[in-house]
């Protein structure tokens, strides 16, 4: 790797990973795209990694087989590897999921999981998402105020994924507590997240055992049943896949809804355009609009970790074997070389091949579910609470710390109270 002394531009780079950066990272990313598109930096954890910020480089890196998802390829000593990936997943035996493995194991697991996590299952689940959405809005509609994160964006995907997985209603509040711990401790000491991961692992092992004895029409039962040429998921693989569907699925949707509503409230002309389209019974602008919200200020700031398995050149930089690489989706999706007027929100944008759900063999398996949840949540909020507005100055809002995800801690809003039924 080169360092700042060998790369003069690096010494003038803007400060990264400060609270000011967390609030608005896009000016810093614009500087990196122009001056140091593949940039070596020291992360808050102390791990050194390369940040990839241009769209073309990012798309290449996401599909490059020389960049492995397996943490064993990290050149750091074993104790340092615990600073990457999801806290606690190694000790909890939850490593064998799609974010941590390469072909051929990845090919086998994704094929098996795809048999259970089908587009048809997601489509059939859409009415349940609408039901949960309306129930949550009913809970605060008469107040005239709410925290859209705590009261709505956070519980919606938790309850939706619990229903999809087949977690009994009486256990779902435990899942909500564990998920809350993961979000609250993101960006801070990893121990709090690791404890929640351990509790979740123990519960999933018990639930899988129960589903083997008494299967249903839920996703965990589907994972257990899935087979291909006589191959089945092992219990560890089934637990790891259920875990990552929850872990990767809930916070991305929290942030899609939160960031999306925040962006719309700060862009009144585009918001009014969408509301008029919804009032006319149209769905086209909602579909392209959610994709634009994913591009403009999406829920995933950086793609999950990759490690060079051999030396390679990316964006003019020589990356050594074992080096960690982080593809900055938020920077790539604002690249003006790929997206005209990249810093402008255009809900009708058509040529919008954003990288919000990744690219290549690791493209997000849960993207169809996230889209259903995002479209349902945003359309229903804008329709039922047409005058919803920020209750605090944007400068007073705080963004959660952390490396991979981008989302608000709170989103206080006000609106005309709705009378009860």
Short mmCIF file of C-alpha atoms in Angstrom, two decimals:
data_model
loop_
_atom_site.label_atom_id
_atom_site.label_comp_id
_atom_site.label_asym_id
_atom_site.label_seq_id
_atom_site.Cartn_x
_atom_site.Cartn_y
_atom_site.Cartn_z
CA UNK A 1 0.00 0.00 0.00
CA UNK A 2 1.10 3.58 -0.54
CA UNK A 3 0.91 6.06 2.31
CA UNK A 4 0.45 9.81 2.60
CA UNK A 5 4.17 10.51 2.09
CA UNK A 6 4.03 8.72 -1.29
CA UNK A 7 0.67 10.21 -2.25
CA UNK A 8 0.63 14.02 -1.82
CA UNK A 9 -3.11 14.19 -2.39
CA UNK A 10 -3.70 11.95 0.63
CA UNK A 11 -2.21 14.55 2.98
CA UNK A 12 -4.80 17.11 1.86
CA UNK A 13 -7.74 14.73 2.12
CA UNK A 14 -10.76 15.92 4.12
CA UNK A 15 -11.33 14.53 7.61
CA UNK A 16 -13.27 11.28 7.54
CA UNK A 17 -15.39 9.57 10.21
CA UNK A 18 -16.02 12.70 12.30
CA UNK A 19 -19.52 13.68 13.47
CA UNK A 20 -19.53 16.41 10.81
CA UNK A 21 -18.67 13.81 8.20
CA UNK A 22 -21.44 11.50 9.44
CA UNK A 23 -23.98 14.32 9.01
CA UNK A 24 -22.98 15.04 5.41
CA UNK A 25 -20.24 12.84 3.93
CA UNK A 26 -20.92 13.85 0.34
CA UNK A 27 -18.48 16.81 0.05
CA UNK A 28 -15.67 14.58 1.33
CA UNK A 29 -16.64 11.84 -1.09
CA UNK A 30 -16.67 14.34 -3.97
CA UNK A 31 -13.10 15.32 -3.06
CA UNK A 32 -12.01 11.69 -2.94
CA UNK A 33 -13.64 10.88 -6.28
CA UNK A 34 -11.68 13.72 -7.91
CA UNK A 35 -8.32 13.48 -6.14
CA UNK A 36 -7.96 10.01 -4.58
CA UNK A 37 -10.65 7.69 -5.97
CA UNK A 38 -9.04 4.61 -4.40
CA UNK A 39 -7.83 5.95 -1.07
CA UNK A 40 -5.98 4.27 1.77
CA UNK A 41 -7.18 5.34 5.20
CA UNK A 42 -7.16 4.27 8.83
CA UNK A 43 -10.67 3.46 10.04
CA UNK A 44 -11.91 4.37 13.55
CA UNK A 45 -11.26 0.74 14.58
CA UNK A 46 -7.58 1.11 13.68
CA UNK A 47 -7.89 -1.17 10.64
CA UNK A 48 -6.30 0.18 7.45
CA UNK A 49 -8.41 -0.18 4.33
CA UNK A 50 -8.88 1.12 0.81
CA UNK A 51 -11.97 3.24 0.03
CA UNK A 52 -13.29 2.98 -3.54
CA UNK A 53 -15.39 6.03 -4.49
CA UNK A 54 -15.89 6.24 -8.28
CA UNK A 55 -18.80 4.41 -9.87
CA UNK A 56 -16.77 2.56 -12.49
CA UNK A 57 -14.19 1.35 -9.97
CA UNK A 58 -16.91 0.46 -7.48
CA UNK A 59 -18.87 -1.62 -9.96
CA UNK A 60 -15.67 -3.42 -10.98
CA UNK A 61 -14.68 -4.09 -7.37
CA UNK A 62 -18.10 -5.45 -6.41
CA UNK A 63 -17.85 -8.13 -9.11
CA UNK A 64 -14.08 -8.82 -8.98
CA UNK A 65 -13.33 -12.42 -7.93
CA UNK A 66 -9.90 -11.27 -6.70
CA UNK A 67 -11.67 -9.44 -3.88
CA UNK A 68 -12.86 -12.15 -1.51
CA UNK A 69 -15.66 -11.88 1.03
CA UNK A 70 -13.96 -14.44 3.31
CA UNK A 71 -12.31 -12.70 6.32
CA UNK A 72 -9.61 -15.37 6.47
CA UNK A 73 -7.95 -13.55 3.57
CA UNK A 74 -7.39 -10.45 5.73
CA UNK A 75 -3.62 -9.99 6.13
CA UNK A 76 -3.93 -8.74 9.72
CA UNK A 77 -3.25 -11.07 12.69
CA UNK A 78 -6.20 -13.19 13.80
CA UNK A 79 -7.04 -10.92 16.76
CA UNK A 80 -7.35 -7.91 14.44
CA UNK A 81 -9.80 -9.71 12.18
CA UNK A 82 -12.40 -9.38 14.91
CA UNK A 83 -12.51 -5.66 14.10
CA UNK A 84 -14.09 -6.39 10.72
CA UNK A 85 -17.43 -7.98 9.88
CA UNK A 86 -20.37 -8.28 12.26
CA UNK A 87 -19.38 -8.26 15.96
CA UNK A 88 -19.73 -11.66 17.61
CA UNK A 89 -20.67 -13.65 14.52
CA UNK A 90 -17.48 -15.74 14.66
CA UNK A 91 -17.93 -16.85 18.28
CA UNK A 92 -21.64 -17.44 17.69
CA UNK A 93 -20.87 -19.76 14.73
CA UNK A 94 -22.77 -17.50 12.35
CA UNK A 95 -20.02 -17.00 9.77
CA UNK A 96 -21.40 -19.29 7.07
CA UNK A 97 -23.71 -16.76 5.43
CA UNK A 98 -23.66 -15.13 2.01
CA UNK A 99 -21.74 -12.02 3.10
CA UNK A 100 -18.71 -14.02 4.25
CA UNK A 101 -18.13 -16.69 1.63
CA UNK A 102 -17.02 -17.07 -1.99
CA UNK A 103 -17.83 -19.57 -4.74
CA UNK A 104 -18.28 -22.50 -4.83
CA UNK A 105 -19.75 -22.42 -1.28
CA UNK A 106 -21.50 -19.12 -2.02
CA UNK A 107 -23.02 -20.55 -5.20
CA UNK A 108 -24.37 -23.60 -3.34
CA UNK A 109 -25.79 -21.61 -0.41
CA UNK A 110 -27.35 -18.89 -2.53
CA UNK A 111 -29.02 -21.50 -4.75
CA UNK A 112 -30.45 -23.26 -1.71
CA UNK A 113 -31.59 -20.06 0.00
CA UNK A 114 -33.15 -18.76 -3.22
CA UNK A 115 -35.41 -21.83 -3.22
CA UNK A 116 -36.91 -20.59 0.07
CA UNK A 117 -36.69 -16.82 -0.43
CA UNK A 118 -38.63 -16.59 -3.69
CA UNK A 119 -40.14 -13.56 -5.47
CA UNK A 120 -43.52 -15.24 -5.08
CA UNK A 121 -43.09 -15.46 -1.30
CA UNK A 122 -42.22 -11.75 -1.17
CA UNK A 123 -45.18 -10.79 -3.40
CA UNK A 124 -47.58 -12.80 -1.26
CA UNK A 125 -46.20 -11.05 1.81
CA UNK A 126 -47.00 -7.53 0.51
CA UNK A 127 -50.51 -7.34 2.11
CA UNK A 128 -48.96 -8.18 5.50
CA UNK A 129 -46.48 -5.32 5.06
CA UNK A 130 -49.39 -2.97 4.35
CA UNK A 131 -51.23 -4.25 7.43
CA UNK A 132 -48.20 -3.67 9.66
CA UNK A 133 -47.66 -0.22 8.14
CA UNK A 134 -51.23 0.89 8.86
CA UNK A 135 -51.17 -0.56 12.37
CA UNK A 136 -48.01 1.35 13.27
CA UNK A 137 -49.36 4.63 11.85
CA UNK A 138 -52.60 4.07 13.78
CA UNK A 139 -50.50 3.98 16.94
CA UNK A 140 -49.40 7.61 16.65
CA UNK A 141 -51.78 9.22 14.12
CA UNK A 142 -53.99 10.86 16.76
CA UNK A 143 -51.01 12.49 18.52
CA UNK A 144 -50.05 14.81 15.69
CA UNK A 145 -46.38 14.03 16.27
CA UNK A 146 -44.04 11.06 16.15
CA UNK A 147 -40.46 9.94 15.90
CA UNK A 148 -40.57 8.23 12.53
CA UNK A 149 -37.53 6.11 13.42
CA UNK A 150 -38.63 4.80 16.83
CA UNK A 151 -42.38 4.69 16.18
CA UNK A 152 -42.37 3.47 12.59
CA UNK A 153 -39.22 2.81 10.53
CA UNK A 154 -37.60 0.61 13.19
CA UNK A 155 -40.49 -1.68 14.20
CA UNK A 156 -41.89 -2.17 10.68
CA UNK A 157 -39.06 -4.30 9.20
CA UNK A 158 -38.45 -6.12 12.49
CA UNK A 159 -42.03 -7.35 12.71
CA UNK A 160 -42.16 -7.99 8.96
CA UNK A 161 -39.01 -10.12 8.92
CA UNK A 162 -40.04 -11.94 12.10
CA UNK A 163 -43.34 -12.85 10.43
CA UNK A 164 -41.52 -13.92 7.28
CA UNK A 165 -39.02 -16.07 9.19
CA UNK A 166 -41.76 -17.64 11.30
CA UNK A 167 -40.82 -16.17 14.70
CA UNK A 168 -43.91 -16.60 16.94
CA UNK A 169 -45.62 -13.32 17.92
CA UNK A 170 -44.83 -13.88 21.61
CA UNK A 171 -41.08 -13.89 20.80
CA UNK A 172 -40.97 -10.94 18.44
CA UNK A 173 -40.40 -8.30 21.11
CA UNK A 174 -37.20 -10.12 22.08
CA UNK A 175 -36.03 -9.80 18.49
CA UNK A 176 -36.91 -6.11 18.57
CA UNK A 177 -34.79 -5.66 21.73
CA UNK A 178 -31.81 -7.50 20.21
CA UNK A 179 -32.08 -5.50 16.99
CA UNK A 180 -32.30 -2.29 19.00
CA UNK A 181 -29.08 -3.19 20.77
CA UNK A 182 -27.38 -3.71 17.42
CA UNK A 183 -28.41 -0.28 16.17
CA UNK A 184 -27.70 1.57 19.42
CA UNK A 185 -24.20 0.13 19.72
CA UNK A 186 -23.29 0.44 16.04
CA UNK A 187 -20.13 2.50 15.70
CA UNK A 188 -19.30 2.11 19.40
CA UNK A 189 -17.85 -0.74 21.45
CA UNK A 190 -18.54 -3.98 19.62
CA UNK A 191 -19.36 -5.92 22.80
CA UNK A 192 -22.97 -4.71 22.99
CA UNK A 193 -23.68 -5.92 19.46
CA UNK A 194 -21.85 -9.21 20.11
CA UNK A 195 -24.03 -9.95 23.16
CA UNK A 196 -27.19 -9.45 21.10
CA UNK A 197 -25.78 -11.66 18.33
CA UNK A 198 -25.09 -14.41 20.88
CA UNK A 199 -28.64 -14.24 22.26
CA UNK A 200 -30.10 -14.29 18.77
CA UNK A 201 -27.95 -17.30 17.83
CA UNK A 202 -29.20 -19.27 20.83
CA UNK A 203 -32.80 -18.46 20.01
CA UNK A 204 -32.40 -19.37 16.31
CA UNK A 205 -30.90 -22.76 17.20
CA UNK A 206 -33.94 -23.50 19.37
CA UNK A 207 -36.38 -22.22 16.74
CA UNK A 208 -34.79 -24.28 13.95
CA UNK A 209 -35.06 -27.38 16.11
CA UNK A 210 -38.77 -26.65 16.67
CA UNK A 211 -39.35 -26.05 12.94
CA UNK A 212 -37.72 -29.37 12.08
CA UNK A 213 -40.24 -31.07 14.34
CA UNK A 214 -43.20 -28.94 13.26
CA UNK A 215 -42.54 -27.11 9.95
CA UNK A 216 -44.79 -24.38 8.63
CA UNK A 217 -45.05 -22.14 5.57
CA UNK A 218 -42.45 -19.68 6.88
CA UNK A 219 -38.98 -18.87 5.62
CA UNK A 220 -37.05 -20.83 8.28
CA UNK A 221 -39.09 -23.93 7.45
CA UNK A 222 -38.34 -23.24 3.80
CA UNK A 223 -34.60 -22.99 4.55
CA UNK A 224 -34.74 -26.34 6.36
CA UNK A 225 -36.63 -27.99 3.48
CA UNK A 226 -34.53 -26.48 0.69
CA UNK A 227 -32.47 -29.07 -1.11
CA UNK A 228 -30.58 -29.42 -4.35
CA UNK A 229 -29.19 -32.73 -5.63
CA UNK A 230 -29.53 -34.16 -2.15
CA UNK A 231 -27.79 -31.20 -0.47
CA UNK A 232 -29.43 -29.40 2.44
CA UNK A 233 -28.40 -26.48 4.60
CA UNK A 234 -26.70 -27.58 7.80
CA UNK A 235 -28.16 -26.26 11.06
CA UNK A 236 -25.32 -23.73 11.32
CA UNK A 237 -25.91 -22.62 7.73
CA UNK A 238 -29.67 -22.28 8.30
CA UNK A 239 -29.09 -20.28 11.49
CA UNK A 240 -26.51 -18.07 9.80
CA UNK A 241 -28.83 -17.40 6.86
CA UNK A 242 -31.80 -16.60 9.11
CA UNK A 243 -29.53 -14.30 11.11
CA UNK A 244 -28.17 -12.41 8.11
CA UNK A 245 -31.64 -12.02 6.57
CA UNK A 246 -32.66 -10.31 9.79
CA UNK A 247 -29.42 -8.41 10.40
CA UNK A 248 -28.94 -7.20 6.82
CA UNK A 249 -32.64 -6.78 6.18
CA UNK A 250 -33.94 -4.75 9.06
CA UNK A 251 -31.46 -1.87 9.39
CA UNK A 252 -31.30 -1.27 5.65
CA UNK A 253 -35.07 -0.84 5.61
CA UNK A 254 -35.04 1.35 8.72
CA UNK A 255 -32.62 3.66 6.93
CA UNK A 256 -34.40 3.48 3.57
CA UNK A 257 -37.60 4.72 5.21
CA UNK A 258 -35.89 7.22 7.52
CA UNK A 259 -33.46 8.69 4.98
CA UNK A 260 -36.16 8.61 2.32
CA UNK A 261 -38.73 10.55 4.34
CA UNK A 262 -36.08 13.01 5.53
CA UNK A 263 -34.98 13.62 1.95
CA UNK A 264 -38.55 14.13 0.74
CA UNK A 265 -39.32 16.58 3.54
CA UNK A 266 -36.23 18.57 2.53
CA UNK A 267 -37.17 18.53 -1.16
CA UNK A 268 -40.77 19.83 -1.14
CA UNK A 269 -41.19 20.09 -4.92
CA UNK A 270 -40.28 16.44 -5.46
CA UNK A 271 -42.37 15.39 -2.48
CA UNK A 272 -45.40 17.24 -3.87
CA UNK A 273 -44.78 15.62 -7.25
CA UNK A 274 -44.89 12.18 -5.65
CA UNK A 275 -47.98 12.96 -3.56
CA UNK A 276 -49.85 14.18 -6.64
CA UNK A 277 -48.91 10.99 -8.47
CA UNK A 278 -50.11 8.83 -5.57
CA UNK A 279 -53.36 10.80 -5.32
CA UNK A 280 -53.97 10.05 -9.00
CA UNK A 281 -53.60 6.33 -8.30
CA UNK A 282 -50.31 6.04 -10.20
CA UNK A 283 -47.44 3.80 -9.13
CA UNK A 284 -44.72 4.55 -11.67
CA UNK A 285 -43.25 7.57 -9.89
CA UNK A 286 -43.29 5.71 -6.58
CA UNK A 287 -41.22 2.90 -8.13
CA UNK A 288 -38.63 5.17 -9.75
CA UNK A 289 -38.76 7.47 -6.70
CA UNK A 290 -37.72 4.78 -4.24
CA UNK A 291 -34.82 3.85 -6.54
CA UNK A 292 -33.77 7.51 -6.61
CA UNK A 293 -33.95 7.73 -2.82
CA UNK A 294 -31.72 4.65 -2.67
CA UNK A 295 -29.23 6.40 -4.95
CA UNK A 296 -29.40 9.88 -3.47
CA UNK A 297 -28.96 9.07 0.24
CA UNK A 298 -29.23 5.33 0.55
CA UNK A 299 -29.29 3.14 3.65
CA UNK A 300 -25.93 1.43 3.03
CA UNK A 301 -22.97 3.80 2.93
CA UNK A 302 -20.30 1.18 2.24
CA UNK A 303 -20.54 -2.35 0.91
CA UNK A 304 -19.45 -5.02 3.38
CA UNK A 305 -15.80 -6.00 3.63
CA UNK A 306 -13.71 -7.45 0.82
CA UNK A 307 -10.11 -8.70 0.94
CA UNK A 308 -7.61 -8.93 -1.91
CA UNK A 309 -6.59 -12.55 -2.50
CA UNK A 310 -3.78 -11.47 -4.84
CA UNK A 311 -2.15 -8.16 -5.81
CA UNK A 312 -4.31 -6.08 -8.13
CA UNK A 313 -4.60 -2.58 -9.53
CA UNK A 314 -7.82 -0.64 -8.97
CA UNK A 315 -8.31 2.99 -9.95
CA UNK A 316 -4.59 3.32 -10.55
CA UNK A 317 -3.65 2.10 -7.07
CA UNK A 318 -1.74 -1.10 -6.39
CA UNK A 319 -3.54 -3.13 -3.73
CA UNK A 320 -1.56 -5.84 -1.95
CA UNK A 321 -2.82 -9.34 -1.20
CA UNK A 322 -4.62 -9.36 2.13
CA UNK A 323 -5.59 -5.69 2.04
CA UNK A 324 -9.21 -4.85 3.04
CA UNK A 325 -11.27 -2.95 0.46
CA UNK A 326 -14.46 -1.02 1.18
CA UNK A 327 -16.60 0.06 -1.78
CA UNK A 328 -18.27 3.37 -0.88
CA UNK A 329 -21.72 3.01 -2.41
CA UNK A 330 -22.75 6.48 -1.23
CA UNK A 331 -19.87 8.04 -3.17
CA UNK A 332 -20.29 5.90 -6.30
CA UNK A 333 -24.01 6.68 -6.49
CA UNK A 334 -23.26 10.43 -6.53
CA UNK A 335 -20.61 10.13 -9.26
CA UNK A 336 -21.39 12.82 -11.89
CA UNK A 337 -19.56 10.74 -14.52
CA UNK A 338 -22.35 8.17 -14.21
CA UNK A 339 -25.38 10.18 -13.06
CA UNK A 340 -26.14 13.58 -14.64
CA UNK A 341 -26.92 16.16 -11.94
CA UNK A 342 -25.91 13.54 -9.38
CA UNK A 343 -26.44 15.90 -6.44
CA UNK A 344 -30.04 16.66 -7.50
CA UNK A 345 -33.01 14.54 -6.37
CA UNK A 346 -35.09 13.51 -9.39
CA UNK A 347 -37.78 10.99 -8.48
CA UNK A 348 -38.45 10.30 -12.14
CA UNK A 349 -34.82 9.42 -12.97
CA UNK A 350 -34.90 6.57 -15.47
CA UNK A 351 -31.31 5.55 -16.14
CA UNK A 352 -30.64 4.73 -12.50
CA UNK A 353 -28.44 1.67 -12.16
CA UNK A 354 -27.44 2.60 -8.62
CA UNK A 355 -25.35 0.30 -6.45
CA UNK A 356 -27.51 0.59 -3.35
CA UNK A 357 -28.12 -3.17 -3.26
CA UNK A 358 -24.69 -4.09 -4.58
CA UNK A 359 -23.70 -5.71 -7.85
CA UNK A 360 -22.53 -9.09 -9.06
CA UNK A 361 -22.95 -12.41 -7.27
CA UNK A 362 -23.39 -10.69 -3.90
CA UNK A 363 -26.32 -8.54 -5.07
CA UNK A 364 -28.72 -8.29 -2.13
CA UNK A 365 -31.01 -11.31 -1.99
CA UNK A 366 -33.54 -9.34 0.07
CA UNK A 367 -33.80 -6.36 -2.31
CA UNK A 368 -37.35 -7.27 -3.47
CA UNK A 369 -38.59 -7.35 0.14
CA UNK A 370 -36.87 -4.06 0.97
CA UNK A 371 -38.48 -2.44 -2.07
CA UNK A 372 -41.93 -3.66 -1.03
CA UNK A 373 -41.41 -2.32 2.49
CA UNK A 374 -39.95 1.00 1.31
CA UNK A 375 -42.65 1.69 -1.29
CA UNK A 376 -45.46 0.69 1.07
CA UNK A 377 -44.13 2.72 4.00
CA UNK A 378 -43.38 5.92 2.08
CA UNK A 379 -46.60 5.86 0.02
CA UNK A 380 -48.75 5.23 3.10
CA UNK A 381 -47.06 7.93 5.19
CA UNK A 382 -47.42 10.53 2.42
CA UNK A 383 -51.04 9.55 1.80
CA UNK A 384 -52.27 9.26 5.38
CA UNK A 385 -50.16 12.14 6.78
CA UNK A 386 -50.07 14.49 3.78
CA UNK A 387 -48.73 17.48 5.74
CA UNK A 388 -46.02 15.58 7.63
CA UNK A 389 -43.05 17.88 8.32
CA UNK A 390 -39.84 18.00 10.30
CA UNK A 391 -40.30 18.97 13.94
CA UNK A 392 -36.63 19.92 14.44
CA UNK A 393 -34.06 21.89 12.50
CA UNK A 394 -32.05 19.51 10.30
CA UNK A 395 -28.84 20.71 11.96
CA UNK A 396 -30.12 19.34 15.29
CA UNK A 397 -30.64 15.82 13.96
CA UNK A 398 -27.96 13.22 14.64
CA UNK A 399 -26.80 10.40 12.41
CA UNK A 400 -25.75 7.07 13.84
CA UNK A 401 -22.06 6.36 13.89
CA UNK A 402 -20.82 3.27 12.13
CA UNK A 403 -19.06 2.23 9.00
CA UNK A 404 -21.46 0.30 6.79
CA UNK A 405 -24.92 1.76 7.39
CA UNK A 406 -26.14 5.34 7.11
CA UNK A 407 -29.20 6.38 9.08
CA UNK A 408 -30.70 8.90 11.48
CA UNK A 409 -30.91 8.28 15.23
CA UNK A 410 -34.30 10.03 15.38
CA UNK A 411 -36.66 11.72 12.94
CA UNK A 412 -39.19 13.84 14.87
CA UNK A 413 -42.14 15.00 12.78
CA UNK A 414 -45.43 16.83 13.17
CA UNK A 415 -48.68 16.57 11.23
CA UNK A 416 -52.39 17.28 11.55
CA UNK A 417 -53.75 14.70 14.03
CA UNK A 418 -56.01 12.08 12.55
CA UNK A 419 -59.21 11.26 14.39
CA UNK A 420 -59.76 7.68 15.51
CA UNK A 421 -62.02 5.24 13.64
#
